[in-house]
Amino acid sequence: MKLGRTGFQRWFVALLMLSLLLTTTHQGEAEAAKQETPAPQSTQITDIVIAGQPLNKKIKPLLIDGKLMVPLKPYAEAVGASYHWDAKQKQITLQKWAEPLILKERLRKNQHQLTFKVVGKDVYVPLRDVSLELGYTLEKTNTQIQIEPPIHGKLKEQLYEGDLVAAREAFIRLERHSVHPYIEVHRPNTELLSSVYMFPQGEALRYFTVNGDVLSLVEVKDGFPMVTYQGYVGAPFDNTFTMEYDPLELFLANKAKDQWGTYPKLNKPLIYEYTTGWGDSSTTYYGRITMDKKDELLGTTGDPVSGLRADAKQIMKTFKLPWESRTDVQQVVE
């Protein structure tokens, strides 16, 4: 078949257009494949246990974008959190503590942002990420994930039944939570640092602590160390706060300012450890506050050990009175 010049040109243009069309089609398919969100996958994990209670067995977790996701409603109910799903803003607010937990739609610019996924009519949240943010721990076996509050297992046994000294030390180290907004702490214009811990005599499951000009009561609640009371015990109660005050006197006289929670009326003496100073130059005072609100100093780290009574030496080493025994079955506050 012979082609004239015009026919050849038409044939060449047709081949060129076909080649461009095929190339564009393949590129579009490749881009679509890259941007397409992987479909949710079922998982081998069939049992999720939260604080000892199995999550609704009818709820099946999904593996989405490499994360194990669970439906929002049953999860929030299991951890005791309220939630709000704002479909317009594409945002979820989980509220268990004073500071809400926010989950937003995935953004490429912020890979660390907590995200969610809508699957059908259900909203799914990442099990691990959200649980850790709320203060829980996770333990995984072949077919089960256990989500527990920080006080569980051996630590719970130690705090509730163990040695008084070890229990107090372990409790102090745990991160505290609160369902009420914390009071703003004011600090003096000095490099002087101080810390105050006060345990009711015979107790290890609750303590008072002073941070700056704020006194807090910390108690074990639902497996968490929770702040249940706060008040200002500095003077004056503003940014000009200085160290010229006695926080224990103000607290015991119920003269703390801007209190929230129920003022705890003590029914037993307080054992205290008060540290103040600069680094290596700090001094720690040990003693107790008696029922008639008197400060009974038993010793300090600055005193020669040989010059102290035996009971003073004991409390300095262990933060425990020699005659103390655990009485946690009794109530510390009324």
Short mmCIF file of C-alpha atoms in Angstrom, two decimals:
data_model
loop_
_atom_site.label_atom_id
_atom_site.label_comp_id
_atom_site.label_asym_id
_atom_site.label_seq_id
_atom_site.Cartn_x
_atom_site.Cartn_y
_atom_site.Cartn_z
CA MET A 1 0.00 0.00 0.00
CA LYS A 2 1.35 3.32 -1.01
CA LEU A 3 0.90 6.40 1.11
CA GLY A 4 1.16 9.90 -0.18
CA ARG A 5 2.89 12.57 1.77
CA THR A 6 -0.38 13.73 3.33
CA GLY A 7 -1.44 10.20 4.22
CA PHE A 8 1.92 9.44 5.84
CA GLN A 9 1.70 12.55 7.99
CA ARG A 10 -1.77 11.59 9.19
CA TRP A 11 -0.60 8.06 10.03
CA PHE A 12 2.46 9.36 11.95
CA VAL A 13 0.36 11.84 13.97
CA ALA A 14 -2.14 9.09 14.87
CA LEU A 15 0.64 6.82 16.19
CA LEU A 16 2.14 9.70 18.21
CA MET A 17 -1.23 10.55 19.80
CA LEU A 18 -1.85 6.89 20.69
CA SER A 19 1.58 6.65 22.35
CA LEU A 20 0.96 9.80 24.42
CA LEU A 21 -2.46 8.54 25.45
CA LEU A 22 -1.09 5.21 26.68
CA THR A 23 1.73 6.92 28.58
CA THR A 24 -0.68 9.34 30.30
CA THR A 25 -3.01 6.49 31.23
CA HIS A 26 -0.21 4.43 32.82
CA GLN A 27 1.05 7.48 34.78
CA GLY A 28 -2.44 8.20 36.08
CA GLU A 29 -2.88 4.62 37.22
CA ALA A 30 0.51 4.70 38.97
CA GLU A 31 -0.32 7.93 40.82
CA ALA A 32 -3.72 6.60 41.83
CA ALA A 33 -2.10 3.46 43.18
CA LYS A 34 0.32 5.56 45.26
CA GLN A 35 -2.39 7.83 46.74
CA GLU A 36 -5.00 5.18 47.38
CA THR A 37 -5.45 4.39 51.10
CA PRO A 38 -4.93 0.70 51.81
CA ALA A 39 -8.15 -1.10 52.66
CA PRO A 40 -8.63 -2.03 56.31
CA GLN A 41 -7.30 -5.48 57.10
CA SER A 42 -8.57 -7.93 59.68
CA THR A 43 -6.14 -8.95 62.43
CA GLN A 44 -5.25 -12.11 64.32
CA ILE A 45 -5.83 -10.33 67.64
CA THR A 46 -9.29 -11.31 68.83
CA ASP A 47 -9.30 -10.07 72.42
CA ILE A 48 -8.59 -6.59 73.79
CA VAL A 49 -8.71 -6.31 77.57
CA ILE A 50 -8.89 -2.88 79.23
CA ALA A 51 -8.24 -2.73 82.99
CA GLY A 52 -9.18 -6.39 83.28
CA GLN A 53 -12.42 -6.06 81.31
CA PRO A 54 -12.66 -7.48 77.75
CA LEU A 55 -13.70 -4.99 75.12
CA ASN A 56 -16.99 -5.89 73.47
CA LYS A 57 -16.21 -9.14 71.64
CA LYS A 58 -18.46 -8.06 68.76
CA ILE A 59 -16.04 -5.25 68.04
CA LYS A 60 -13.24 -6.33 65.70
CA PRO A 61 -10.06 -4.25 65.54
CA LEU A 62 -8.79 -3.26 62.10
CA LEU A 63 -5.28 -2.78 60.78
CA ILE A 64 -5.29 0.57 58.94
CA ASP A 65 -2.12 2.22 57.61
CA GLY A 66 -0.08 -0.14 59.77
CA LYS A 67 -1.91 0.81 63.01
CA LEU A 68 -4.30 -1.28 65.05
CA MET A 69 -7.54 0.71 65.20
CA VAL A 70 -10.66 0.24 67.34
CA PRO A 71 -14.11 1.90 67.26
CA LEU A 72 -14.22 5.14 69.23
CA LYS A 73 -17.40 4.63 71.28
CA PRO A 74 -16.67 1.28 72.98
CA TYR A 75 -13.05 2.29 73.57
CA ALA A 76 -13.98 5.59 75.22
CA GLU A 77 -16.51 3.84 77.44
CA ALA A 78 -13.94 1.22 78.46
CA VAL A 79 -11.34 3.79 79.59
CA GLY A 80 -13.92 6.05 81.24
CA ALA A 81 -13.51 8.96 78.83
CA SER A 82 -16.11 11.19 77.20
CA TYR A 83 -15.75 12.07 73.54
CA HIS A 84 -16.99 14.46 70.88
CA TRP A 85 -16.88 13.73 67.16
CA ASP A 86 -16.95 16.95 65.12
CA ALA A 87 -17.69 15.78 61.58
CA LYS A 88 -17.52 19.32 60.19
CA GLN A 89 -14.11 20.10 61.64
CA LYS A 90 -13.00 16.48 61.17
CA GLN A 91 -11.79 16.33 64.74
CA ILE A 92 -12.27 14.07 67.78
CA THR A 93 -11.93 15.25 71.38
CA LEU A 94 -11.34 12.63 74.08
CA GLN A 95 -11.74 13.88 77.67
CA LYS A 96 -10.51 11.77 80.59
CA TRP A 97 -8.12 14.21 82.26
CA ALA A 98 -8.14 17.99 82.56
CA GLU A 99 -6.23 18.31 79.29
CA PRO A 100 -8.31 16.96 76.37
CA LEU A 101 -6.81 14.62 73.80
CA ILE A 102 -7.33 15.86 70.22
CA LEU A 103 -7.34 13.62 67.12
CA LYS A 104 -7.40 15.23 63.69
CA GLU A 105 -7.55 14.16 60.09
CA ARG A 106 -4.18 12.97 58.81
CA LEU A 107 -1.94 15.70 57.42
CA ARG A 108 1.25 14.96 55.51
CA LYS A 109 3.02 17.87 57.21
CA ASN A 110 2.44 16.47 60.70
CA GLN A 111 3.14 12.77 60.88
CA HIS A 112 3.09 12.81 64.70
CA GLN A 113 -0.48 14.12 64.99
CA LEU A 114 -2.95 11.66 66.49
CA THR A 115 -5.35 10.63 63.75
CA PHE A 116 -8.58 8.71 63.24
CA LYS A 117 -10.25 6.85 60.40
CA VAL A 118 -13.90 6.64 59.34
CA VAL A 119 -14.83 3.14 58.20
CA GLY A 120 -18.44 2.85 57.10
CA LYS A 121 -20.50 4.41 59.88
CA ASP A 122 -17.86 3.91 62.59
CA VAL A 123 -15.01 6.15 63.68
CA TYR A 124 -11.81 4.25 64.48
CA VAL A 125 -8.92 5.47 66.67
CA PRO A 126 -5.36 4.08 67.03
CA LEU A 127 -5.41 1.80 70.06
CA ARG A 128 -1.75 2.08 71.08
CA ASP A 129 -1.23 5.80 70.51
CA VAL A 130 -4.38 6.94 72.30
CA SER A 131 -3.92 4.54 75.21
CA LEU A 132 -0.35 5.69 75.85
CA GLU A 133 -1.40 9.35 75.65
CA LEU A 134 -4.03 8.70 78.33
CA GLY A 135 -1.39 7.17 80.60
CA TYR A 136 -2.12 3.46 80.13
CA THR A 137 0.39 0.67 79.50
CA LEU A 138 0.10 -2.03 76.81
CA GLU A 139 1.12 -5.67 76.95
CA LYS A 140 0.73 -7.90 73.88
CA THR A 141 0.52 -11.67 73.49
CA ASN A 142 -0.18 -13.71 70.37
CA THR A 143 -3.95 -13.21 70.49
CA GLN A 144 -4.52 -10.56 73.17
CA ILE A 145 -3.66 -6.97 74.03
CA GLN A 146 -3.92 -5.94 77.67
CA ILE A 147 -4.35 -2.23 78.39
CA GLU A 148 -3.76 -1.40 82.03
CA PRO A 149 -3.52 1.74 84.21
CA PRO A 150 0.01 2.49 85.45
CA ILE A 151 -0.71 0.90 88.84
CA HIS A 152 -1.24 -2.78 88.10
CA GLY A 153 0.48 -6.15 88.45
CA LYS A 154 3.58 -6.24 90.63
CA LEU A 155 3.58 -2.45 91.13
CA LYS A 156 0.02 -2.57 92.45
CA GLU A 157 0.96 -5.40 94.78
CA GLN A 158 3.96 -3.41 96.01
CA LEU A 159 1.93 -0.25 96.61
CA TYR A 160 -0.97 -1.97 98.35
CA GLU A 161 0.73 -4.74 100.28
CA GLY A 162 4.47 -4.16 100.21
CA ASP A 163 7.00 -2.50 102.45
CA LEU A 164 5.97 1.01 103.54
CA VAL A 165 9.27 2.61 102.49
CA ALA A 166 9.40 0.98 99.05
CA ALA A 167 5.73 1.78 98.42
CA ARG A 168 6.21 5.45 99.25
CA GLU A 169 9.25 5.75 97.01
CA ALA A 170 7.48 4.04 94.10
CA PHE A 171 4.34 6.17 94.45
CA ILE A 172 6.29 9.45 94.44
CA ARG A 173 7.97 8.52 91.13
CA LEU A 174 4.71 7.93 89.24
CA GLU A 175 3.32 10.58 86.88
CA ARG A 176 0.28 12.35 88.32
CA HIS A 177 -3.03 13.05 86.57
CA SER A 178 -5.99 15.31 87.31
CA VAL A 179 -9.55 15.74 86.05
CA HIS A 180 -9.44 19.37 87.19
CA PRO A 181 -7.16 22.02 85.61
CA TYR A 182 -3.99 22.47 87.62
CA ILE A 183 -3.40 25.71 89.50
CA GLU A 184 -0.63 27.82 87.98
CA VAL A 185 2.55 27.47 90.02
CA HIS A 186 4.45 30.63 90.98
CA ARG A 187 8.13 30.34 91.77
CA PRO A 188 10.39 32.75 93.63
CA ASN A 189 12.95 34.81 91.75
CA THR A 190 15.81 32.69 93.02
CA GLU A 191 17.77 29.58 92.11
CA LEU A 192 16.72 28.00 95.39
CA LEU A 193 14.93 24.70 94.76
CA SER A 194 12.78 22.81 97.22
CA SER A 195 10.48 19.80 97.42
CA VAL A 196 8.06 18.70 100.11
CA TYR A 197 6.49 15.25 100.51
CA MET A 198 4.17 14.45 103.42
CA PHE A 199 2.61 11.03 104.04
CA PRO A 200 -0.03 10.44 106.70
CA GLN A 201 1.42 8.17 109.36
CA GLY A 202 1.22 4.51 108.28
CA GLU A 203 0.04 5.43 104.76
CA ALA A 204 1.61 4.90 101.33
CA LEU A 205 -1.32 5.33 98.93
CA ARG A 206 -1.65 9.11 99.27
CA TYR A 207 0.57 12.04 100.04
CA PHE A 208 0.77 15.83 100.09
CA THR A 209 3.36 17.70 98.07
CA VAL A 210 4.29 21.36 97.69
CA ASN A 211 5.47 22.70 94.33
CA GLY A 212 6.33 26.39 94.32
CA ASP A 213 3.37 27.98 96.10
CA VAL A 214 0.87 25.19 95.35
CA LEU A 215 0.04 22.33 97.70
CA SER A 216 -1.51 19.18 96.19
CA LEU A 217 -3.02 15.99 97.57
CA VAL A 218 -2.25 12.90 95.45
CA GLU A 219 -4.26 9.69 95.89
CA VAL A 220 -4.62 6.34 94.12
CA LYS A 221 -7.82 6.39 92.07
CA ASP A 222 -8.75 3.68 89.54
CA GLY A 223 -5.13 2.63 89.13
CA PHE A 224 -3.79 6.18 88.61
CA PRO A 225 -2.01 8.64 90.91
CA MET A 226 -4.57 11.45 90.88
CA VAL A 227 -4.39 14.99 92.23
CA THR A 228 -7.65 15.45 94.17
CA TYR A 229 -7.02 18.76 95.94
CA GLN A 230 -4.95 21.90 95.35
CA GLY A 231 -4.55 25.33 96.92
CA TYR A 232 -2.11 28.25 97.05
CA VAL A 233 0.04 28.22 100.18
CA GLY A 234 2.45 31.00 99.18
CA ALA A 235 2.40 34.61 100.27
CA PRO A 236 1.67 36.78 98.43
CA PHE A 237 -0.34 34.76 95.89
CA ASP A 238 0.96 36.30 92.68
CA ASN A 239 4.10 36.60 90.55
CA THR A 240 5.97 38.35 93.36
CA PHE A 241 5.87 35.14 95.39
CA THR A 242 8.83 34.79 97.76
CA MET A 243 10.07 32.13 100.16
CA GLU A 244 8.96 34.17 103.19
CA TYR A 245 6.09 31.87 104.15
CA ASP A 246 5.22 28.65 105.92
CA PRO A 247 3.20 26.45 103.52
CA LEU A 248 2.37 23.85 106.17
CA GLU A 249 1.00 26.46 108.56
CA LEU A 250 -1.24 27.97 105.88
CA PHE A 251 -2.50 24.57 104.79
CA LEU A 252 -3.15 23.20 108.27
CA ALA A 253 -5.03 26.38 109.18
CA ASN A 254 -7.10 25.97 105.99
CA LYS A 255 -5.94 29.36 104.72
CA ALA A 256 -4.88 28.19 101.28
CA LYS A 257 -6.20 30.37 98.45
CA ASP A 258 -8.12 29.32 95.32
CA GLN A 259 -8.68 25.79 96.55
CA TRP A 260 -10.32 23.14 94.40
CA GLY A 261 -11.37 19.71 95.57
CA THR A 262 -12.43 18.94 99.13
CA TYR A 263 -10.20 20.28 101.90
CA PRO A 264 -8.75 17.16 103.57
CA LYS A 265 -9.20 17.11 107.31
CA LEU A 266 -6.38 15.06 108.76
CA ASN A 267 -7.02 12.39 111.36
CA LYS A 268 -3.40 11.31 111.89
CA PRO A 269 0.10 12.86 111.99
CA LEU A 270 2.04 13.64 108.80
CA ILE A 271 5.53 12.27 108.16
CA TYR A 272 7.48 14.75 106.04
CA GLU A 273 10.62 15.01 103.94
CA TYR A 274 11.55 18.59 103.05
CA THR A 275 14.53 19.30 100.79
CA THR A 276 15.79 22.79 100.01
CA GLY A 277 18.97 24.34 98.62
CA TRP A 278 21.13 24.37 95.47
CA GLY A 279 22.18 21.01 94.06
CA ASP A 280 24.93 19.52 96.23
CA SER A 281 24.34 22.25 98.80
CA SER A 282 20.80 21.11 99.51
CA THR A 283 19.60 20.07 102.95
CA THR A 284 16.84 17.60 103.75
CA TYR A 285 14.72 17.88 106.87
CA TYR A 286 12.83 14.89 108.29
CA GLY A 287 10.10 14.99 110.89
CA ARG A 288 6.39 14.92 111.46
CA ILE A 289 3.44 17.22 111.96
CA THR A 290 1.56 16.16 115.09
CA MET A 291 -2.21 16.09 115.52
CA ASP A 292 -2.07 19.40 117.40
CA LYS A 293 -0.33 20.88 114.30
CA LYS A 294 3.13 21.13 115.82
CA ASP A 295 6.29 20.55 113.76
CA GLU A 296 8.46 17.86 115.36
CA LEU A 297 11.85 17.95 113.60
CA LEU A 298 13.67 14.64 113.92
CA GLY A 299 16.82 15.51 112.02
CA THR A 300 18.48 16.96 108.95
CA THR A 301 21.16 15.78 106.55
CA GLY A 302 23.34 18.60 107.86
CA ASP A 303 23.46 17.25 111.40
CA PRO A 304 26.26 14.91 112.49
CA VAL A 305 24.78 11.43 112.45
CA SER A 306 26.48 10.54 115.72
CA GLY A 307 24.61 13.34 117.47
CA LEU A 308 21.12 12.17 116.48
CA ARG A 309 18.71 9.95 118.29
CA ALA A 310 18.26 6.43 116.93
CA ASP A 311 14.74 7.19 115.67
CA ALA A 312 16.06 10.27 113.82
CA LYS A 313 18.74 8.19 112.10
CA GLN A 314 16.10 5.68 111.06
CA ILE A 315 13.73 8.19 109.47
CA MET A 316 16.60 9.89 107.63
CA LYS A 317 17.59 6.60 106.01
CA THR A 318 14.14 5.30 105.20
CA PHE A 319 11.61 8.17 105.32
CA LYS A 320 9.73 6.07 107.87
CA LEU A 321 9.25 6.30 111.60
CA PRO A 322 10.66 3.31 113.51
CA TRP A 323 7.26 2.54 115.05
CA GLU A 324 5.27 2.93 111.84
CA SER A 325 3.34 0.06 110.31
CA ARG A 326 1.00 0.05 107.33
CA THR A 327 -2.54 1.16 108.10
CA ASP A 328 -3.85 1.75 104.58
CA VAL A 329 -7.14 0.11 105.39
CA GLN A 330 -7.93 3.23 107.41
CA GLN A 331 -8.97 6.49 105.80
CA VAL A 332 -6.41 9.31 105.79
CA VAL A 333 -8.92 12.03 105.12
CA GLU A 334 -12.51 12.43 106.15
#
